[in-house]
């Protein structure tokens, strides 16, 4: 777990892990040369890193910390926060340099797979947290084998993650690649995410989110939610997912909410220009989301979904249902659009689509045939 850093410098740049010593700029704060950090894989980097951070933040001019290209050991320094590396309450922040943060998640994976072992899971660290960060650019960083989420973005404004990589086994549980809650103006661009859970998961309060040029898989796809589990969740609005490739995942473009639980609103969500390769469920709205059967499955979700579109989605899928819309009987989905869908089933049986409590608006090429605009109650269409 990482230091709890409550610092607001006017400008801060961090070159992480993989900067050649010969390229260190004049005036940069080198954790090895100045603070005695040792790249022997045995000596803790925490104190030299914190000392360099404090000096940079005390500077009256923009500062750069350099961690030269080697392998370091970063131990726990704060047992109260479920984080390994946390950036807190920072403005005008840039992090780049090609570094890898390896959390060695295999140590915890077996216990983490047990759905009843929540007490163990809540103590696991998130690899990197960005909390209350404003105006930030994160580039060319890799998160490897996290024990829980790889990245968590909370109440940040105007933050961009570009060419960010996530590497974890397909069977690593609860290892969402990038998760966010209550941010405004997040951009996720050109990222390559391989993990055991959602490549990207969107929590409550998310506004003005732009996801583009992502490669996802293995994993659980790109998901809005899950939502509606906790009281007083804030609306999710203004999410655009474009030009993404999703391969060998359980889901593709997905929206998921819990039945029964708490009210909420999801609006203006758009998936466009998506390639799916051997994805089990490529287009999915699931308002009966109930992992480990821990919900009131016979009750209806209280999350309102409206203004949702799936456009120009093509590729291949593995299960029978290419399009599956299970909307709430209490609050039926409104203004759901399907356009230019061309997804081929890899199996021998004919593909189907399923709609419940929704009247989808359709246009363009539709393969396989989705639920028509006349569908309202449960209907299965075979193509």
CSV table of C-alpha atoms in Angstrom, one decimal:
chain,number,residue,atom,x,y,z
A,1,UNK,CA,0.0,0.0,0.0
A,2,UNK,CA,1.2,3.4,-0.8
A,3,UNK,CA,1.7,6.6,1.1
A,4,UNK,CA,-1.3,8.8,1.8
A,5,UNK,CA,-0.2,11.9,-0.1
A,6,UNK,CA,-2.2,15.0,0.5
A,7,UNK,CA,-0.3,17.6,-1.5
A,8,UNK,CA,-1.5,20.2,-4.0
A,9,UNK,CA,1.5,21.5,-6.0
A,10,UNK,CA,0.9,24.0,-8.8
A,11,UNK,CA,2.6,21.7,-11.3
A,12,UNK,CA,4.0,18.3,-10.9
A,13,UNK,CA,5.5,15.8,-13.3
A,14,UNK,CA,6.5,12.2,-12.4
A,15,UNK,CA,8.6,10.1,-14.7
A,16,UNK,CA,8.0,6.7,-13.4
A,17,UNK,CA,10.5,3.8,-13.3
A,18,UNK,CA,11.8,3.5,-16.9
A,19,UNK,CA,13.7,6.7,-17.6
A,20,UNK,CA,17.3,6.2,-18.7
A,21,UNK,CA,19.8,7.8,-16.4
A,22,UNK,CA,21.5,9.4,-19.4
A,23,UNK,CA,18.3,11.2,-20.3
A,24,UNK,CA,17.6,12.8,-16.9
A,25,UNK,CA,17.0,16.5,-17.4
A,26,UNK,CA,18.9,19.2,-15.5
A,27,UNK,CA,17.3,20.1,-12.2
A,28,UNK,CA,15.2,16.8,-12.0
A,29,UNK,CA,15.0,15.1,-8.6
A,30,UNK,CA,16.6,11.7,-9.0
A,31,UNK,CA,15.6,9.3,-6.2
A,32,UNK,CA,18.8,7.3,-6.7
A,33,UNK,CA,21.4,10.0,-7.0
A,34,UNK,CA,19.9,12.3,-4.3
A,35,UNK,CA,18.0,10.1,-1.9
A,36,UNK,CA,19.9,6.9,-2.1
A,37,UNK,CA,17.3,4.6,-3.5
A,38,UNK,CA,18.6,1.2,-4.3
A,39,UNK,CA,17.5,-0.9,-7.3
A,40,UNK,CA,18.4,-4.3,-5.8
A,41,UNK,CA,14.9,-5.7,-5.6
A,42,UNK,CA,15.3,-5.9,-1.8
A,43,UNK,CA,15.6,-2.3,-0.4
A,44,UNK,CA,12.3,-0.5,0.0
A,45,UNK,CA,11.8,2.5,-2.3
A,46,UNK,CA,9.2,4.1,0.0
A,47,UNK,CA,11.3,6.6,1.9
A,48,UNK,CA,13.4,7.9,-1.0
A,49,UNK,CA,10.3,8.3,-3.1
A,50,UNK,CA,8.4,10.2,-0.4
A,51,UNK,CA,11.5,12.4,0.3
A,52,UNK,CA,11.7,13.3,-3.4
A,53,UNK,CA,7.9,13.9,-3.5
A,54,UNK,CA,8.1,16.3,-0.6
A,55,UNK,CA,10.9,18.2,-2.1
A,56,UNK,CA,9.1,18.5,-5.5
A,57,UNK,CA,5.9,19.7,-3.9
A,58,UNK,CA,7.8,22.3,-1.8
A,59,UNK,CA,9.4,23.8,-4.9
A,60,UNK,CA,8.0,27.1,-6.2
A,61,UNK,CA,8.7,26.0,-9.8
A,62,UNK,CA,7.4,22.9,-11.7
A,63,UNK,CA,9.3,19.9,-10.6
A,64,UNK,CA,10.2,16.4,-12.0
A,65,UNK,CA,10.9,13.3,-10.1
A,66,UNK,CA,12.9,10.6,-11.9
A,67,UNK,CA,13.1,7.0,-10.9
A,68,UNK,CA,15.8,5.6,-13.3
A,69,UNK,CA,15.1,2.5,-15.4
A,70,UNK,CA,15.7,-0.4,-13.0
A,71,UNK,CA,13.7,-2.8,-10.8
A,72,UNK,CA,12.7,-1.6,-7.3
A,73,UNK,CA,10.9,-2.9,-4.3
A,74,UNK,CA,8.0,-0.8,-3.0
A,75,UNK,CA,6.6,-2.0,0.4
A,76,UNK,CA,3.5,-1.1,2.3
A,77,UNK,CA,3.7,2.1,4.2
A,78,UNK,CA,0.1,2.8,5.1
A,79,UNK,CA,-2.0,-0.1,6.3
A,80,UNK,CA,-5.2,1.9,6.8
A,81,UNK,CA,-5.9,2.6,3.1
A,82,UNK,CA,-6.7,-0.2,0.6
A,83,UNK,CA,-4.2,1.2,-1.9
A,84,UNK,CA,-0.7,0.5,-3.0
A,85,UNK,CA,0.0,3.8,-4.8
A,86,UNK,CA,-2.3,6.7,-4.2
A,87,UNK,CA,-2.3,10.2,-5.7
A,88,UNK,CA,-4.6,12.4,-3.7
A,89,UNK,CA,-5.8,16.0,-4.1
A,90,UNK,CA,-3.3,17.1,-6.8
A,91,UNK,CA,-3.7,19.7,-9.6
A,92,UNK,CA,-1.9,19.9,-12.9
A,93,UNK,CA,-0.3,16.5,-12.7
A,94,UNK,CA,1.6,14.4,-15.3
A,95,UNK,CA,2.8,10.8,-14.9
A,96,UNK,CA,4.7,9.1,-17.7
A,97,UNK,CA,7.8,7.1,-18.6
A,98,UNK,CA,6.9,3.5,-19.3
A,99,UNK,CA,7.0,2.1,-15.8
A,100,UNK,CA,5.4,-1.1,-14.6
A,101,UNK,CA,3.7,-1.5,-11.2
A,102,UNK,CA,3.7,-5.2,-10.4
A,103,UNK,CA,1.5,-6.1,-7.4
A,104,UNK,CA,2.1,-9.8,-7.6
A,105,UNK,CA,-1.6,-10.6,-7.4
A,106,UNK,CA,-1.3,-14.3,-7.8
A,107,UNK,CA,-0.5,-14.4,-4.0
A,108,UNK,CA,-4.1,-13.4,-3.3
A,109,UNK,CA,-6.1,-14.8,-6.2
A,110,UNK,CA,-7.3,-18.1,-4.7
A,111,UNK,CA,-8.8,-16.5,-1.6
A,112,UNK,CA,-10.2,-13.6,-3.7
A,113,UNK,CA,-12.1,-16.1,-5.9
A,114,UNK,CA,-14.3,-17.1,-2.9
A,115,UNK,CA,-17.5,-15.0,-3.1
A,116,UNK,CA,-18.1,-15.4,0.6
A,117,UNK,CA,-14.7,-14.1,1.6
A,118,UNK,CA,-15.5,-10.4,1.5
A,119,UNK,CA,-13.6,-9.7,4.7
A,120,UNK,CA,-10.4,-10.7,2.9
A,121,UNK,CA,-11.2,-8.9,-0.4
A,122,UNK,CA,-11.9,-5.5,1.2
A,123,UNK,CA,-8.3,-5.5,2.6
A,124,UNK,CA,-6.7,-6.0,-0.8
A,125,UNK,CA,-4.9,-3.0,-2.3
A,126,UNK,CA,-5.9,-1.3,-5.5
A,127,UNK,CA,-2.7,-0.9,-7.6
A,128,UNK,CA,-3.1,2.8,-8.4
A,129,UNK,CA,-5.7,5.3,-7.1
A,130,UNK,CA,-6.3,8.8,-8.3
A,131,UNK,CA,-8.5,10.6,-5.8
A,132,UNK,CA,-9.6,14.2,-6.2
A,133,UNK,CA,-7.1,14.8,-8.9
A,134,UNK,CA,-7.7,17.7,-11.4
A,135,UNK,CA,-6.1,18.3,-14.8
A,136,UNK,CA,-3.9,15.2,-15.1
A,137,UNK,CA,-2.3,13.2,-17.9
A,138,UNK,CA,-1.2,9.6,-17.3
A,139,UNK,CA,0.7,8.1,-20.2
A,140,UNK,CA,2.6,4.8,-21.0
A,141,UNK,CA,2.2,3.2,-17.5
A,142,UNK,CA,1.5,-0.5,-17.0
A,143,UNK,CA,-0.4,-2.1,-14.1
A,144,UNK,CA,0.4,-5.8,-13.7
A,145,UNK,CA,-1.2,-8.5,-11.6
A,146,UNK,CA,-3.2,-6.4,-9.2
A,147,UNK,CA,-4.7,-8.0,-6.2
A,148,UNK,CA,-7.9,-6.0,-6.7
A,149,UNK,CA,-8.8,-3.2,-9.2
A,150,UNK,CA,-5.8,-2.0,-11.2
A,151,UNK,CA,-6.8,1.6,-11.3
A,152,UNK,CA,-9.5,3.5,-9.4
A,153,UNK,CA,-10.4,7.1,-10.4
A,154,UNK,CA,-12.5,8.8,-7.8
A,155,UNK,CA,-14.0,12.4,-8.0
A,156,UNK,CA,-11.4,13.5,-10.5
A,157,UNK,CA,-11.9,16.2,-13.1
A,158,UNK,CA,-10.3,16.5,-16.5
A,159,UNK,CA,-8.0,13.4,-16.2
A,160,UNK,CA,-6.7,11.5,-19.2
A,161,UNK,CA,-5.3,7.9,-19.2
A,162,UNK,CA,-3.5,7.4,-22.5
A,163,UNK,CA,-1.7,4.2,-23.7
A,164,UNK,CA,-2.2,2.7,-20.3
A,165,UNK,CA,-1.7,-1.1,-20.1
A,166,UNK,CA,-3.2,-3.6,-17.8
A,167,UNK,CA,-1.8,-7.1,-17.6
A,168,UNK,CA,-3.5,-9.9,-15.5
A,169,UNK,CA,-4.6,-13.5,-16.1
A,170,UNK,CA,-8.1,-14.2,-17.4
A,171,UNK,CA,-9.0,-16.0,-14.2
A,172,UNK,CA,-7.9,-13.2,-11.8
A,173,UNK,CA,-11.0,-12.2,-9.8
A,174,UNK,CA,-12.2,-8.7,-9.1
A,175,UNK,CA,-9.4,-7.1,-11.1
A,176,UNK,CA,-11.2,-4.4,-13.0
A,177,UNK,CA,-8.8,-2.7,-15.3
A,178,UNK,CA,-9.9,0.9,-14.9
A,179,UNK,CA,-12.8,1.7,-12.5
A,180,UNK,CA,-14.2,5.1,-11.8
A,181,UNK,CA,-16.7,6.8,-9.5
A,182,UNK,CA,-18.1,10.4,-9.5
A,183,UNK,CA,-15.5,11.8,-12.0
A,184,UNK,CA,-16.3,14.5,-14.6
A,185,UNK,CA,-14.3,14.7,-17.8
A,186,UNK,CA,-12.3,11.5,-17.9
A,187,UNK,CA,-10.7,10.4,-21.2
A,188,UNK,CA,-9.4,6.8,-21.6
A,189,UNK,CA,-7.5,6.6,-24.9
A,190,UNK,CA,-5.5,4.0,-26.7
A,191,UNK,CA,-5.3,1.6,-23.7
A,192,UNK,CA,-4.6,-2.2,-23.9
A,193,UNK,CA,-6.4,-4.0,-21.1
A,194,UNK,CA,-6.1,-7.7,-20.4
A,195,UNK,CA,-7.6,-8.8,-17.1
A,196,UNK,CA,-10.0,-11.1,-15.2
A,197,UNK,CA,-12.9,-8.7,-14.7
A,198,UNK,CA,-14.3,-5.6,-16.5
A,199,UNK,CA,-11.7,-4.0,-18.7
A,200,UNK,CA,-13.4,-0.7,-17.8
A,201,UNK,CA,-16.2,-0.3,-15.2
A,202,UNK,CA,-18.2,2.9,-14.8
A,203,UNK,CA,-19.5,3.6,-11.3
A,204,UNK,CA,-22.1,6.1,-10.1
A,205,UNK,CA,-21.8,9.8,-10.5
A,206,UNK,CA,-19.7,9.5,-13.7
A,207,UNK,CA,-20.2,12.4,-16.2
A,208,UNK,CA,-18.7,13.2,-19.6
A,209,UNK,CA,-16.6,10.1,-20.1
A,210,UNK,CA,-14.9,9.4,-23.4
A,211,UNK,CA,-13.5,5.9,-24.0
A,212,UNK,CA,-11.9,5.3,-27.4
A,213,UNK,CA,-9.3,3.2,-29.2
A,214,UNK,CA,-9.3,0.5,-26.5
A,215,UNK,CA,-8.3,-3.1,-26.9
A,216,UNK,CA,-10.0,-5.3,-24.3
A,217,UNK,CA,-9.6,-8.9,-23.6
A,218,UNK,CA,-9.5,-11.3,-21.9
A,219,UNK,CA,-11.9,-9.9,-19.3
A,220,UNK,CA,-15.6,-9.0,-18.9
A,221,UNK,CA,-15.9,-6.3,-21.5
A,222,UNK,CA,-16.6,-2.6,-21.1
A,223,UNK,CA,-19.4,-2.1,-18.5
A,224,UNK,CA,-21.6,0.7,-17.2
A,225,UNK,CA,-22.1,-0.5,-13.6
A,226,UNK,CA,-22.9,-2.3,-11.7
A,227,UNK,CA,-25.3,0.3,-10.4
A,228,UNK,CA,-28.3,0.4,-8.0
A,229,UNK,CA,-26.7,-1.6,-5.2
A,230,UNK,CA,-26.2,1.2,-2.7
A,231,UNK,CA,-28.4,4.1,-1.5
A,232,UNK,CA,-28.0,7.7,-2.8
A,233,UNK,CA,-26.1,6.7,-6.0
A,234,UNK,CA,-25.6,9.7,-8.3
A,235,UNK,CA,-26.7,9.6,-12.0
A,236,UNK,CA,-24.4,8.3,-14.7
A,237,UNK,CA,-24.7,10.5,-17.9
A,238,UNK,CA,-22.7,11.3,-21.0
A,239,UNK,CA,-20.6,8.2,-21.7
A,240,UNK,CA,-19.3,7.5,-25.2
A,241,UNK,CA,-17.4,4.4,-26.1
A,242,UNK,CA,-16.0,4.4,-29.7
A,243,UNK,CA,-13.5,2.5,-31.9
A,244,UNK,CA,-12.8,-0.3,-29.5
A,245,UNK,CA,-11.9,-4.0,-30.1
A,246,UNK,CA,-13.1,-6.6,-27.6
A,247,UNK,CA,-11.7,-10.1,-27.8
A,248,UNK,CA,-12.4,-13.4,-26.0
A,249,UNK,CA,-14.4,-11.7,-23.2
A,250,UNK,CA,-17.6,-12.8,-21.5
A,251,UNK,CA,-19.3,-9.6,-22.4
A,252,UNK,CA,-18.9,-6.8,-24.9
A,253,UNK,CA,-20.8,-3.5,-24.5
A,254,UNK,CA,-22.7,-3.9,-21.2
A,255,UNK,CA,-24.9,-2.0,-18.8
A,256,UNK,CA,-25.7,-3.8,-15.5
A,257,UNK,CA,-27.9,-2.8,-12.6
A,258,UNK,CA,-29.0,-4.7,-9.5
A,259,UNK,CA,-32.6,-5.8,-9.0
A,260,UNK,CA,-34.6,-4.4,-6.1
A,261,UNK,CA,-32.0,-2.4,-4.4
A,262,UNK,CA,-31.7,1.4,-4.8
A,263,UNK,CA,-32.9,4.0,-7.3
A,264,UNK,CA,-30.7,5.6,-9.9
A,265,UNK,CA,-30.5,7.1,-13.4
A,266,UNK,CA,-28.3,6.1,-16.4
A,267,UNK,CA,-28.7,8.3,-19.5
A,268,UNK,CA,-26.9,9.2,-22.8
A,269,UNK,CA,-24.7,6.1,-23.1
A,270,UNK,CA,-23.4,5.4,-26.6
A,271,UNK,CA,-21.4,2.5,-27.9
A,272,UNK,CA,-20.2,3.0,-31.5
A,273,UNK,CA,-17.8,1.4,-33.9
A,274,UNK,CA,-17.0,-1.7,-31.8
A,275,UNK,CA,-15.4,-4.9,-33.0
A,276,UNK,CA,-16.1,-8.1,-31.0
A,277,UNK,CA,-14.1,-11.2,-31.5
A,278,UNK,CA,-15.5,-14.4,-30.0
A,279,UNK,CA,-17.3,-12.5,-27.3
A,280,UNK,CA,-19.9,-14.5,-25.4
A,281,UNK,CA,-22.6,-11.7,-25.0
A,282,UNK,CA,-21.6,-8.8,-27.3
A,283,UNK,CA,-24.6,-6.4,-26.6
A,284,UNK,CA,-26.1,-6.6,-23.2
A,285,UNK,CA,-28.4,-4.6,-20.9
A,286,UNK,CA,-28.8,-6.6,-17.7
A,287,UNK,CA,-31.1,-5.2,-15.0
A,288,UNK,CA,-31.2,-8.5,-13.2
A,289,UNK,CA,-27.5,-8.4,-12.5
A,290,UNK,CA,-27.0,-10.8,-9.6
A,291,UNK,CA,-23.5,-12.3,-9.1
A,292,UNK,CA,-23.2,-15.2,-6.7
A,293,UNK,CA,-27.0,-15.1,-6.4
A,294,UNK,CA,-26.7,-12.4,-3.7
A,295,UNK,CA,-29.8,-10.3,-4.6
A,296,UNK,CA,-33.6,-10.3,-4.7
A,297,UNK,CA,-33.7,-11.7,-8.2
A,298,UNK,CA,-37.5,-11.7,-8.5
A,299,UNK,CA,-37.8,-8.0,-7.8
A,300,UNK,CA,-37.3,-5.2,-10.4
A,301,UNK,CA,-34.4,-2.8,-10.7
A,302,UNK,CA,-35.1,0.8,-9.7
A,303,UNK,CA,-32.4,2.3,-12.0
A,304,UNK,CA,-33.9,4.2,-14.9
A,305,UNK,CA,-32.1,3.7,-18.3
A,306,UNK,CA,-32.8,6.1,-21.1
A,307,UNK,CA,-31.1,7.4,-24.3
A,308,UNK,CA,-28.9,4.3,-25.0
A,309,UNK,CA,-27.4,3.4,-28.4
A,310,UNK,CA,-25.4,0.6,-29.9
A,311,UNK,CA,-24.2,1.4,-33.4
A,312,UNK,CA,-21.9,-0.1,-35.9
A,313,UNK,CA,-21.0,-3.2,-33.9
A,314,UNK,CA,-19.5,-6.1,-35.9
A,315,UNK,CA,-17.5,-9.3,-35.4
A,316,UNK,CA,-18.2,-12.7,-33.9
A,317,UNK,CA,-19.9,-14.0,-30.8
A,318,UNK,CA,-19.9,-17.4,-29.0
A,319,UNK,CA,-23.2,-17.8,-27.1
A,320,UNK,CA,-26.7,-17.9,-28.7
A,321,UNK,CA,-27.9,-14.4,-27.8
A,322,UNK,CA,-26.2,-11.6,-29.8
A,323,UNK,CA,-28.5,-8.9,-28.3
A,324,UNK,CA,-29.9,-9.3,-24.8
A,325,UNK,CA,-31.9,-6.5,-23.2
A,326,UNK,CA,-33.3,-7.4,-19.8
A,327,UNK,CA,-34.8,-4.1,-18.6
A,328,UNK,CA,-36.7,-3.3,-15.5
A,329,UNK,CA,-40.5,-4.0,-15.3
A,330,UNK,CA,-40.7,-1.2,-12.8
A,331,UNK,CA,-38.9,1.4,-15.0
A,332,UNK,CA,-38.8,0.1,-18.6
A,333,UNK,CA,-35.8,1.2,-20.7
A,334,UNK,CA,-36.5,4.3,-22.9
A,335,UNK,CA,-35.1,5.3,-26.2
A,336,UNK,CA,-32.8,2.3,-26.8
A,337,UNK,CA,-31.3,2.3,-30.3
A,338,UNK,CA,-29.7,-0.5,-32.4
A,339,UNK,CA,-28.1,0.4,-35.7
A,340,UNK,CA,-25.8,-1.3,-38.2
A,341,UNK,CA,-25.2,-4.5,-36.3
A,342,UNK,CA,-23.3,-7.3,-38.1
A,343,UNK,CA,-22.2,-10.0,-35.6
A,344,UNK,CA,-21.8,-13.6,-36.8
A,345,UNK,CA,-22.4,-16.6,-34.5
A,346,UNK,CA,-19.5,-19.0,-34.3
A,347,UNK,CA,-21.7,-21.9,-33.3
A,348,UNK,CA,-23.9,-24.2,-35.4
A,349,UNK,CA,-27.2,-23.3,-33.8
A,350,UNK,CA,-29.1,-20.2,-35.0
A,351,UNK,CA,-28.5,-17.0,-33.1
A,352,UNK,CA,-31.2,-15.4,-31.0
A,353,UNK,CA,-31.9,-12.0,-29.3
A,354,UNK,CA,-34.0,-11.3,-26.3
A,355,UNK,CA,-35.9,-8.2,-25.1
A,356,UNK,CA,-37.8,-7.6,-21.9
A,357,UNK,CA,-39.5,-4.3,-21.0
A,358,UNK,CA,-38.0,-2.3,-23.9
A,359,UNK,CA,-39.0,-1.0,-27.3
A,360,UNK,CA,-35.7,-0.8,-29.2
A,361,UNK,CA,-35.5,1.5,-32.2
A,362,UNK,CA,-33.7,-0.2,-35.1
A,363,UNK,CA,-32.1,0.9,-38.4
A,364,UNK,CA,-29.5,-0.1,-40.9
A,365,UNK,CA,-28.1,-3.6,-41.3
A,366,UNK,CA,-29.2,-5.9,-38.5
A,367,UNK,CA,-27.5,-9.3,-38.4
A,368,UNK,CA,-28.7,-11.3,-36.5
A,369,UNK,CA,-32.2,-9.9,-36.4
A,370,UNK,CA,-32.6,-8.1,-33.0
A,371,UNK,CA,-35.9,-7.5,-31.2
A,372,UNK,CA,-38.0,-5.2,-33.3
A,373,UNK,CA,-39.5,-1.9,-32.2
A,374,UNK,CA,-42.8,-3.7,-31.6
A,375,UNK,CA,-41.4,-5.8,-28.8
A,376,UNK,CA,-42.2,-4.9,-25.3
A,377,UNK,CA,-42.7,-7.9,-23.1
A,378,UNK,CA,-40.3,-10.8,-23.2
A,379,UNK,CA,-39.6,-11.8,-26.7
A,380,UNK,CA,-37.0,-14.1,-28.3
A,381,UNK,CA,-36.2,-13.7,-32.0
A,382,UNK,CA,-34.4,-16.4,-33.8
A,383,UNK,CA,-32.2,-15.5,-36.8
